[in-house]
XYZ file of C-alpha atoms in Angstrom:
583
model
C -87.224 -144.408 -85.274
C -84.501 -142.928 -85.282
C -83.866 -144.375 -81.663
C -83.983 -147.952 -83.747
C -81.857 -146.553 -86.915
C -78.854 -145.582 -84.322
C -79.215 -149.148 -82.747
C -78.435 -150.488 -85.459
C -75.747 -148.448 -86.873
C -73.942 -149.520 -83.226
C -74.329 -152.766 -84.018
C -73.189 -153.309 -87.709
C -69.681 -151.117 -86.277
C -69.180 -153.286 -83.971
C -69.856 -156.466 -85.319
C -67.106 -154.965 -88.246
C -65.023 -154.230 -85.228
C -65.420 -157.853 -83.973
C -62.103 -159.932 -83.801
C -59.117 -156.775 -84.188
C -57.209 -156.523 -81.849
C -55.643 -153.487 -80.845
C -52.437 -151.727 -81.636
C -50.807 -151.946 -78.733
C -50.943 -155.393 -78.796
C -50.030 -155.717 -82.016
C -46.430 -153.840 -81.741
C -46.403 -155.977 -78.208
C -45.830 -158.851 -80.041
C -43.939 -157.266 -81.759
C -41.326 -156.123 -79.428
C -41.960 -160.416 -78.215
C -40.514 -160.939 -81.961
C -43.492 -162.621 -82.372
C -43.509 -161.010 -86.370
C -46.026 -163.343 -88.225
C -48.727 -163.566 -85.278
C -48.410 -159.394 -85.398
C -48.716 -159.172 -89.584
C -51.492 -162.145 -89.195
C -53.865 -159.010 -86.911
C -52.756 -156.386 -88.672
C -53.854 -157.937 -92.165
C -57.120 -157.141 -90.216
C -57.078 -153.696 -90.287
C -58.897 -151.116 -93.142
C -56.523 -148.053 -93.908
C -59.541 -145.925 -95.143
C -61.176 -146.757 -91.865
C -58.115 -145.418 -89.033
C -58.289 -142.407 -87.185
C -54.424 -141.406 -87.451
C -53.089 -141.877 -84.489
C -54.163 -145.774 -85.236
C -53.155 -145.188 -88.252
C -49.706 -143.863 -87.091
C -49.346 -147.055 -84.911
C -49.889 -149.056 -88.115
C -47.040 -147.977 -90.603
C -44.780 -148.680 -88.022
C -46.287 -152.047 -87.623
C -46.180 -152.334 -90.786
C -42.993 -150.995 -90.978
C -41.783 -152.783 -88.175
C -42.421 -156.667 -90.101
C -41.387 -155.571 -93.742
C -38.181 -155.174 -91.571
C -37.691 -158.240 -90.939
C -38.791 -159.392 -93.946
C -35.700 -157.710 -95.490
C -37.869 -155.337 -97.475
C -36.247 -152.483 -96.330
C -36.342 -150.140 -98.603
C -40.854 -150.551 -98.046
C -39.755 -150.285 -95.153
C -38.538 -147.701 -94.931
C -41.390 -145.938 -95.833
C -43.530 -146.036 -93.884
C -41.140 -145.396 -91.630
C -41.891 -141.883 -93.111
C -45.221 -142.082 -93.666
C -44.978 -142.804 -89.661
C -43.155 -140.082 -88.740
C -45.089 -137.978 -90.982
C -48.136 -138.254 -87.676
C -45.548 -138.084 -84.765
C -47.604 -135.411 -83.028
C -50.319 -138.390 -82.918
C -47.777 -140.725 -81.070
C -46.414 -141.300 -78.287
C -41.959 -140.344 -77.285
C -41.895 -143.525 -76.741
C -43.069 -144.491 -80.472
C -41.574 -141.890 -82.085
C -37.791 -143.480 -80.369
C -39.173 -146.781 -81.528
C -39.675 -145.467 -85.268
C -36.266 -143.182 -85.500
C -34.270 -146.058 -83.683
C -35.341 -148.649 -86.648
C -35.067 -146.607 -89.813
C -30.846 -145.994 -88.257
C -31.131 -149.581 -88.489
C -31.973 -149.016 -92.614
C -30.047 -146.163 -93.085
C -26.503 -148.093 -91.317
C -27.267 -151.104 -93.716
C -28.143 -149.307 -97.239
C -26.739 -147.227 -98.593
C -29.401 -144.358 -100.356
C -30.443 -143.675 -96.479
C -26.752 -143.162 -94.953
C -27.149 -139.840 -94.791
C -29.720 -139.726 -92.739
C -28.055 -141.201 -90.083
C -26.689 -139.371 -87.728
C -30.162 -136.485 -87.743
C -31.899 -139.684 -86.017
C -29.272 -140.361 -83.578
C -29.221 -136.760 -82.451
C -32.833 -137.309 -82.397
C -33.720 -139.511 -80.127
C -30.692 -138.990 -78.418
C -32.967 -136.284 -77.198
C -35.731 -138.082 -76.498
C -33.923 -140.004 -73.993
C -32.991 -137.818 -72.191
C -36.325 -136.303 -72.103
C -37.901 -139.629 -70.732
C -34.668 -139.695 -68.314
C -34.818 -143.819 -69.799
C -30.931 -145.697 -68.809
C -31.427 -148.443 -72.138
C -32.757 -145.515 -74.674
C -29.574 -143.550 -73.244
C -27.597 -146.837 -74.177
C -28.933 -147.395 -77.662
C -28.247 -143.417 -78.508
C -23.821 -143.796 -76.910
C -24.261 -146.870 -78.366
C -25.000 -145.668 -81.992
C -22.680 -143.057 -82.695
C -19.842 -145.562 -81.097
C -20.865 -147.276 -84.022
C -20.063 -144.850 -86.375
C -16.432 -145.217 -84.224
C -15.832 -147.902 -84.850
C -16.165 -148.516 -88.610
C -14.277 -145.387 -88.660
C -11.544 -147.031 -86.636
C -11.777 -144.458 -83.746
C -10.868 -146.506 -81.541
C -10.208 -144.428 -78.595
C -13.811 -142.471 -78.829
C -15.133 -145.698 -79.067
C -13.781 -146.652 -75.929
C -14.608 -144.076 -74.353
C -18.469 -143.902 -75.163
C -18.800 -147.206 -74.150
C -17.046 -146.602 -70.540
C -20.354 -144.204 -70.878
C -22.757 -146.714 -71.432
C -21.064 -149.330 -69.000
C -20.934 -146.340 -65.997
C -24.992 -146.288 -66.811
C -25.692 -149.800 -67.093
C -23.772 -150.146 -63.839
C -26.059 -147.133 -62.556
C -29.041 -149.316 -63.002
C -28.113 -152.488 -62.854
C -28.781 -153.800 -66.918
C -26.772 -156.552 -66.136
C -27.799 -157.551 -70.163
C -26.850 -154.397 -71.156
C -23.585 -154.572 -69.596
C -22.365 -157.559 -70.768
C -22.732 -156.223 -74.495
C -21.058 -153.458 -73.291
C -18.166 -155.094 -71.078
C -18.031 -157.596 -74.616
C -17.410 -154.325 -76.689
C -15.318 -152.838 -74.367
C -12.602 -155.698 -74.878
C -12.604 -156.067 -77.793
C -11.829 -152.003 -78.185
C -8.730 -152.894 -76.218
C -7.969 -155.431 -78.378
C -8.123 -153.454 -81.562
C -6.184 -151.205 -80.004
C -2.886 -154.696 -78.900
C -3.605 -154.537 -75.052
C -4.174 -157.679 -74.765
C -4.036 -157.623 -70.476
C -6.898 -155.466 -70.838
C -8.971 -157.138 -72.673
C -8.306 -160.322 -70.742
C -9.222 -158.124 -67.983
C -12.981 -157.715 -69.477
C -13.272 -160.648 -71.512
C -13.278 -162.846 -67.566
C -14.595 -160.497 -66.259
C -17.783 -160.801 -69.287
C -18.112 -165.087 -69.393
C -18.424 -164.253 -65.577
C -21.254 -162.600 -65.939
C -22.272 -164.924 -68.540
C -22.130 -167.530 -66.385
C -24.439 -166.408 -63.518
C -26.858 -165.141 -65.610
C -26.077 -169.621 -67.245
C -26.682 -168.316 -71.129
C -25.448 -170.918 -72.324
C -25.001 -169.610 -75.930
C -23.874 -166.636 -74.674
C -21.690 -169.071 -72.664
C -19.463 -170.833 -75.441
C -19.129 -167.436 -77.597
C -17.757 -165.685 -74.646
C -15.204 -169.077 -74.457
C -14.552 -168.537 -77.683
C -13.256 -165.520 -78.452
C -11.406 -166.178 -74.647
C -9.823 -168.903 -76.605
C -8.719 -166.385 -79.895
C -7.107 -164.519 -77.078
C -4.640 -166.796 -75.623
C -3.473 -168.272 -78.706
C -2.743 -164.840 -80.309
C -1.208 -164.499 -76.251
C 0.001 -167.873 -77.452
C -1.614 -169.927 -74.528
C -2.333 -172.651 -76.760
C -2.728 -175.033 -73.944
C -5.192 -172.174 -72.118
C -6.967 -171.041 -75.097
C -7.764 -174.827 -76.339
C -9.136 -175.446 -73.090
C -11.142 -173.101 -73.420
C -11.975 -173.623 -77.537
C -12.787 -177.445 -75.684
C -15.836 -175.788 -73.621
C -16.945 -174.301 -74.782
C -17.249 -176.727 -77.347
C -19.333 -178.617 -75.598
C -21.256 -176.648 -74.771
C -22.565 -175.598 -77.769
C -24.039 -179.312 -78.323
C -27.078 -177.897 -75.853
C -27.334 -175.563 -78.524
C -29.269 -175.511 -81.854
C -26.763 -172.375 -83.576
C -25.464 -174.603 -86.967
C -23.205 -172.005 -88.110
C -21.491 -170.595 -84.116
C -20.673 -175.316 -83.396
C -19.170 -175.153 -87.496
C -17.078 -171.846 -86.468
C -15.947 -173.355 -83.456
C -14.368 -176.388 -85.336
C -12.645 -174.198 -86.979
C -11.471 -172.220 -84.488
C -9.808 -175.090 -82.674
C -8.314 -175.980 -85.846
C -6.631 -173.327 -86.304
C -5.948 -173.076 -82.380
C -4.291 -176.708 -82.687
C -2.631 -175.600 -85.635
C -0.959 -172.905 -84.141
C 0.285 -175.230 -80.402
C 2.177 -177.748 -83.333
C -0.911 -180.468 -83.237
C -1.146 -180.483 -86.887
C -3.680 -184.373 -87.067
C -6.312 -183.577 -84.972
C -5.734 -180.067 -85.947
C -6.847 -181.375 -89.764
C -9.264 -183.816 -88.741
C -11.126 -180.283 -87.052
C -10.399 -178.557 -90.953
C -12.162 -182.033 -92.064
C -15.468 -181.631 -89.958
C -15.838 -178.359 -90.816
C -15.597 -177.859 -94.125
C -18.059 -181.257 -94.324
C -20.638 -179.225 -91.932
C -20.059 -176.294 -94.678
C -21.501 -178.495 -97.220
C -24.063 -179.306 -95.029
C -25.133 -175.465 -94.282
C -24.879 -175.079 -98.035
C -27.739 -177.706 -99.097
C -29.600 -177.023 -95.948
C -29.942 -172.804 -97.138
C -30.339 -174.416 -100.839
C -33.672 -175.995 -99.975
C -34.496 -173.185 -97.001
C -34.401 -170.180 -100.392
C -36.549 -173.095 -102.591
C -38.866 -173.306 -99.503
C -39.110 -169.245 -99.678
C -39.905 -169.746 -103.146
C -42.870 -172.060 -102.551
C -44.085 -170.051 -99.696
C -44.134 -167.134 -102.228
C -46.099 -169.032 -104.973
C -48.444 -170.182 -102.162
C -48.954 -166.787 -100.332
C -49.748 -165.411 -103.240
C -52.380 -167.483 -104.308
C -53.421 -167.410 -101.268
C -54.211 -163.629 -101.726
C -55.558 -164.171 -104.690
C -58.026 -165.868 -103.101
C -58.094 -164.011 -100.551
C -59.210 -160.836 -102.846
C -62.185 -163.525 -104.379
C -63.379 -163.349 -100.678
C -63.255 -159.727 -100.969
C -65.075 -159.495 -103.284
C -68.175 -161.103 -102.054
C -67.495 -160.013 -98.911
C -68.065 -156.620 -100.353
C -71.388 -157.700 -102.375
C -73.278 -158.479 -98.537
C -71.261 -155.374 -97.000
C -73.249 -152.707 -100.559
C -75.996 -154.643 -99.521
C -75.182 -153.651 -95.600
C -74.813 -150.345 -96.363
C -77.849 -150.604 -98.691
C -80.579 -151.333 -96.055
C -78.754 -148.978 -93.919
C -78.804 -145.525 -96.290
C -82.879 -146.979 -96.876
C -83.209 -146.339 -92.581
C -80.607 -143.478 -93.172
C -82.612 -142.032 -95.562
C -86.216 -143.075 -93.357
C -84.734 -140.924 -90.768
C -83.751 -138.085 -93.062
C -87.272 -137.739 -93.654
C -88.953 -138.123 -90.762
C -86.596 -135.614 -90.511
C -86.695 -133.303 -92.942
C -89.329 -130.680 -92.394
C -88.078 -129.534 -88.830
C -84.542 -129.035 -90.179
C -86.021 -127.358 -94.080
C -85.520 -123.787 -93.393
C -82.380 -124.701 -91.428
C -80.754 -125.623 -94.110
C -82.283 -123.074 -96.373
C -80.356 -120.804 -94.097
C -77.220 -122.252 -94.097
C -77.235 -122.538 -97.570
C -77.126 -118.703 -98.204
C -74.494 -118.268 -95.190
C -72.413 -120.674 -97.608
C -73.255 -119.362 -100.939
C -72.601 -115.601 -99.704
C -69.163 -117.449 -97.112
C -67.694 -118.819 -100.940
C -68.722 -115.613 -102.969
C -65.858 -113.736 -100.476
C -63.495 -116.505 -100.754
C -64.241 -116.481 -104.713
C -63.988 -112.166 -105.007
C -60.293 -112.851 -102.520
C -59.064 -115.119 -105.092
C -59.453 -112.661 -107.859
C -57.898 -110.500 -105.715
C -55.304 -112.159 -104.866
C -54.607 -113.664 -108.795
C -54.966 -110.063 -109.776
C -52.478 -109.131 -107.338
C -49.704 -111.893 -109.342
C -50.080 -110.666 -112.287
C -49.661 -106.727 -111.290
C -46.505 -107.961 -109.555
C -45.265 -109.860 -113.236
C -46.022 -107.242 -114.861
C -44.231 -105.369 -113.015
C -41.190 -106.588 -113.064
C -41.185 -107.315 -116.583
C -42.109 -103.985 -117.020
C -38.710 -103.035 -115.250
C -36.992 -105.373 -116.972
C -37.647 -104.394 -120.672
C -36.961 -100.896 -119.339
C -34.254 -101.120 -117.677
C -33.130 -103.464 -121.081
C -34.728 -100.049 -123.101
C -31.847 -97.742 -121.043
C -28.681 -100.178 -121.694
C -29.371 -100.041 -126.076
C -29.719 -96.916 -125.888
C -26.073 -95.504 -123.753
C -24.441 -98.066 -125.627
C -25.703 -97.508 -129.518
C -26.163 -94.312 -129.075
C -24.598 -92.377 -126.343
C -21.803 -94.398 -126.355
C -21.540 -94.139 -130.129
C -20.863 -90.465 -129.599
C -18.486 -90.404 -127.687
C -17.082 -92.456 -128.975
C -16.781 -90.100 -132.572
C -15.640 -87.719 -130.767
C -12.557 -89.200 -129.372
C -11.556 -89.549 -131.965
C -12.036 -86.427 -133.294
C -10.063 -85.124 -130.280
C -7.521 -87.618 -130.951
C -6.714 -86.940 -134.755
C -6.754 -83.083 -133.830
C -3.902 -83.600 -130.987
C -1.671 -86.179 -133.604
C -1.744 -82.128 -136.537
C -0.855 -80.675 -133.053
C 1.686 -81.868 -130.694
C 2.235 -78.699 -129.157
C 1.622 -76.512 -125.148
C -1.519 -74.408 -126.785
C -4.058 -76.929 -127.952
C -3.328 -78.959 -123.837
C -6.937 -77.847 -122.559
C -8.008 -80.949 -126.014
C -5.073 -83.303 -123.993
C -7.078 -82.491 -120.822
C -10.615 -82.568 -122.288
C -9.215 -85.955 -124.208
C -8.795 -87.965 -120.724
C -11.959 -86.161 -119.512
C -14.179 -88.126 -122.259
C -12.792 -92.117 -122.203
C -13.839 -91.289 -117.940
C -17.813 -90.320 -119.286
C -17.471 -93.264 -121.312
C -15.846 -95.527 -119.361
C -18.753 -95.017 -116.859
C -21.290 -94.796 -119.572
C -20.076 -98.030 -120.871
C -19.924 -99.217 -116.665
C -24.058 -98.346 -116.199
C -25.014 -99.960 -119.471
C -23.838 -103.667 -119.153
C -25.431 -103.196 -115.145
C -28.367 -101.637 -116.962
C -29.180 -104.534 -118.952
C -28.204 -107.213 -115.833
C -29.979 -105.366 -112.915
C -33.111 -107.271 -113.936
C -33.097 -108.023 -110.060
C -33.093 -105.896 -107.607
C -30.178 -104.353 -106.884
C -28.692 -105.778 -103.697
C -29.656 -108.970 -105.724
C -32.675 -112.387 -105.985
C -32.443 -112.314 -102.716
C -33.860 -109.073 -101.914
C -36.038 -108.849 -104.408
C -37.287 -112.082 -102.682
C -37.556 -110.242 -99.782
C -39.951 -107.468 -101.386
C -41.942 -110.475 -103.793
C -42.582 -112.062 -100.084
C -43.235 -108.188 -98.002
C -45.579 -107.886 -101.411
C -47.778 -110.257 -100.856
C -47.688 -110.609 -96.557
C -49.582 -106.925 -97.403
C -53.097 -108.871 -98.631
C -53.278 -110.579 -95.122
C -54.087 -113.550 -96.759
C -50.772 -115.793 -96.113
C -48.268 -115.032 -94.616
C -44.629 -115.375 -95.780
C -41.422 -115.786 -94.230
C -37.919 -115.889 -95.961
C -34.770 -117.472 -93.740
C -31.312 -117.653 -95.263
C -27.992 -119.115 -94.502
C -24.422 -119.113 -95.797
C -25.113 -117.236 -98.568
C -21.509 -115.339 -100.352
C -21.576 -112.724 -103.403
C -23.081 -112.915 -106.065
C -24.958 -115.911 -108.323
C -24.459 -115.921 -112.267
C -27.490 -113.073 -113.112
C -28.919 -115.939 -115.486
C -29.472 -117.447 -112.733
C -30.567 -115.799 -110.058
C -33.440 -115.241 -112.597
C -34.529 -118.760 -113.357
C -34.239 -118.352 -108.857
C -36.312 -115.992 -108.410
C -38.558 -116.766 -110.677
C -38.852 -120.683 -109.631
C -39.713 -119.076 -105.845
C -42.413 -117.188 -107.641
C -44.118 -118.820 -109.322
C -44.175 -122.110 -106.239
C -45.669 -118.886 -104.447
C -47.919 -118.693 -106.787
C -48.823 -122.327 -106.648
C -49.540 -121.462 -102.266
C -52.080 -118.404 -103.597
C -54.031 -120.407 -105.846
C -54.189 -124.034 -104.756
C -52.635 -124.964 -101.190
C -55.592 -122.555 -99.172
C -52.616 -121.944 -96.492
C -52.033 -119.310 -93.931
C -48.547 -119.517 -93.346
C -45.267 -120.558 -96.000
C -41.475 -119.975 -95.719
C -38.451 -120.329 -97.902
C -35.331 -121.511 -97.032
C -31.989 -120.870 -98.346
C -29.106 -122.164 -97.725
C -26.076 -122.355 -98.969
C -23.149 -124.344 -99.382
C -19.092 -124.962 -100.934
C -20.924 -126.761 -104.137
C -24.941 -126.594 -104.058
C -27.641 -123.917 -103.144
C -30.533 -125.886 -101.010
C -34.157 -124.160 -100.869
C -36.677 -125.324 -99.259
C -40.459 -123.729 -100.499
C -42.603 -125.307 -97.415
C -46.375 -124.056 -96.743
C -49.139 -125.706 -94.212
C -51.569 -125.416 -96.256
C -53.851 -128.559 -97.263
C -51.796 -130.489 -99.783
C -51.676 -132.120 -102.609
C -50.799 -136.020 -103.927
C -47.756 -135.296 -106.397
C -48.083 -137.998 -108.965
C -51.441 -137.131 -109.995
C -51.235 -133.471 -109.860
C -48.245 -133.729 -111.499
C -50.076 -135.085 -114.628
C -52.524 -132.244 -114.416
C -50.719 -128.732 -114.149
C -50.448 -126.395 -111.533
C -46.833 -125.470 -112.639
C -44.882 -127.954 -111.604
C -43.616 -129.274 -115.050
C -42.655 -125.854 -116.261
C -41.114 -125.908 -112.832
C -39.194 -128.938 -113.134
C -37.946 -127.604 -116.517
C -36.596 -124.466 -114.535
C -35.211 -126.352 -112.516
C -33.044 -128.915 -114.846
C -31.962 -126.261 -116.593
C -29.140 -125.093 -114.062
C -28.655 -128.317 -113.461
C -30.908 -129.054 -110.310
C -32.847 -131.263 -108.649
C -36.094 -130.308 -107.757
C -37.840 -132.894 -105.048
C -42.000 -132.969 -103.488
C -42.810 -133.957 -100.909
C -47.578 -133.874 -100.111
C -49.735 -135.832 -99.535
C -53.508 -134.318 -98.327
C -54.344 -132.425 -95.906
C -50.212 -132.419 -94.883
C -48.454 -129.468 -96.556
C -46.911 -129.584 -99.126
C -42.463 -129.433 -99.002
C -40.532 -129.241 -102.318
C -36.679 -128.747 -102.480
C -34.558 -127.301 -104.940
C -30.765 -128.561 -104.645
C -28.498 -126.422 -107.740
C -25.399 -126.694 -107.806
C -22.968 -123.669 -107.774
C -19.485 -125.287 -109.150
């Protein structure tokens, strides 16, 4: 019966997976530009049934599809989730994730700060894989930043590097774009002879490859350059050839651009009648394109409506299928129960021993947790006691001893006023010494009143807290810091210490982590703190509402005008970032 059950279960799994394309195939289709086919295949997968290696590929494919559908925010989030599973992905797939995240970061201001780190990471991958195409793409991303910043000379040097890599590896398609960029960068710097040289060279490469659209685009660039140089006859020849070639391509926007450019060149050459004809053609074509764009937008809206309606029908169909699956699962459960009953009596003794062992382990874990809670409570009590004791000492110094010293000083001053002769010079010395003692008592009072943490400040207090936790041998806490200069306001240091203390309490109580780290980085305008653990993680949107002290911690951070970020998911540990302004 057990063999029959296993055979039936295997058959069911095969029937469920039948018809699904591999995720590798989906990524290949996306690389070829077959987005619709890839999206249709992706819809056949159930996320809950995917292993982590497959889940990473799924999220990567979904991110690329969302990017191509211009859903940039959702695309970036999917790619970030895929990158969180990078240990299950290939190096080339990680490069692809970073590449699409860079494209979004360069176009969406909310992600722009991440572009540079992604470029550096992809440059490392390109070097590791020794892939010339990846190296060229990496250098291009750096040159793009310089072009936007109008640092044309540095961008030109980077393009020369790309040119050498392309020549050494005979990458003709990459070479076309690179040499066109080199010519354009020379144009930006007013080096028209160099621009003309690279444009002519680039045009010849296009003619060899027989790419009609590329040839027409290069001829258009050449015509505009020659017009700028005053070579109107040659410019008209180039733009006319481009116009003739454009008749075999379907890019109407490009054809409209050619008409506008030719009108400009003809006007510069003094042929105003023909120039006006081309201007009219350009405007008429633009009106047609605008009308087509409006029709296209209406069609897209209709498609979205139809898609929503189809999704509703699909949901109803899935509900029916779910009922059928429930019946199948019920049948499987009955067969499984029969198998369990067959072996129940054989396994009963083993199961009883396992339960007892599990109870013993659970008891040990409970005892360890109790010890940890007691240790945390004792740490809080010690710190609270120290603060109270120092405040009491400060109060006594200021209110009692300080007042007494002030009274003595007044008496000595009165005696000196009545007897200014030399016989009372010892009184004058005594008054000076009393003034020094009073100053020291006052300074000590203020110092004790503010020293609620260690003498060296909040950082040493955090290190001491980490040391105490490490002695328990249940959690290893590492404290890292960089760029910290000077002290913060006492109230700020105390609040930050309390926040970090509560975060460590959460890690010990809830995360089941073995390692945690506290990274503190000082900057000119803010203080960045990251508390990270390798524990079981949690669902932030749920647990934030249900407790764990996160709401209290967030309020403390907001009291410092700071910002509080949480990055966690079940099984992936937790990272909490604090950003505290210091000016």
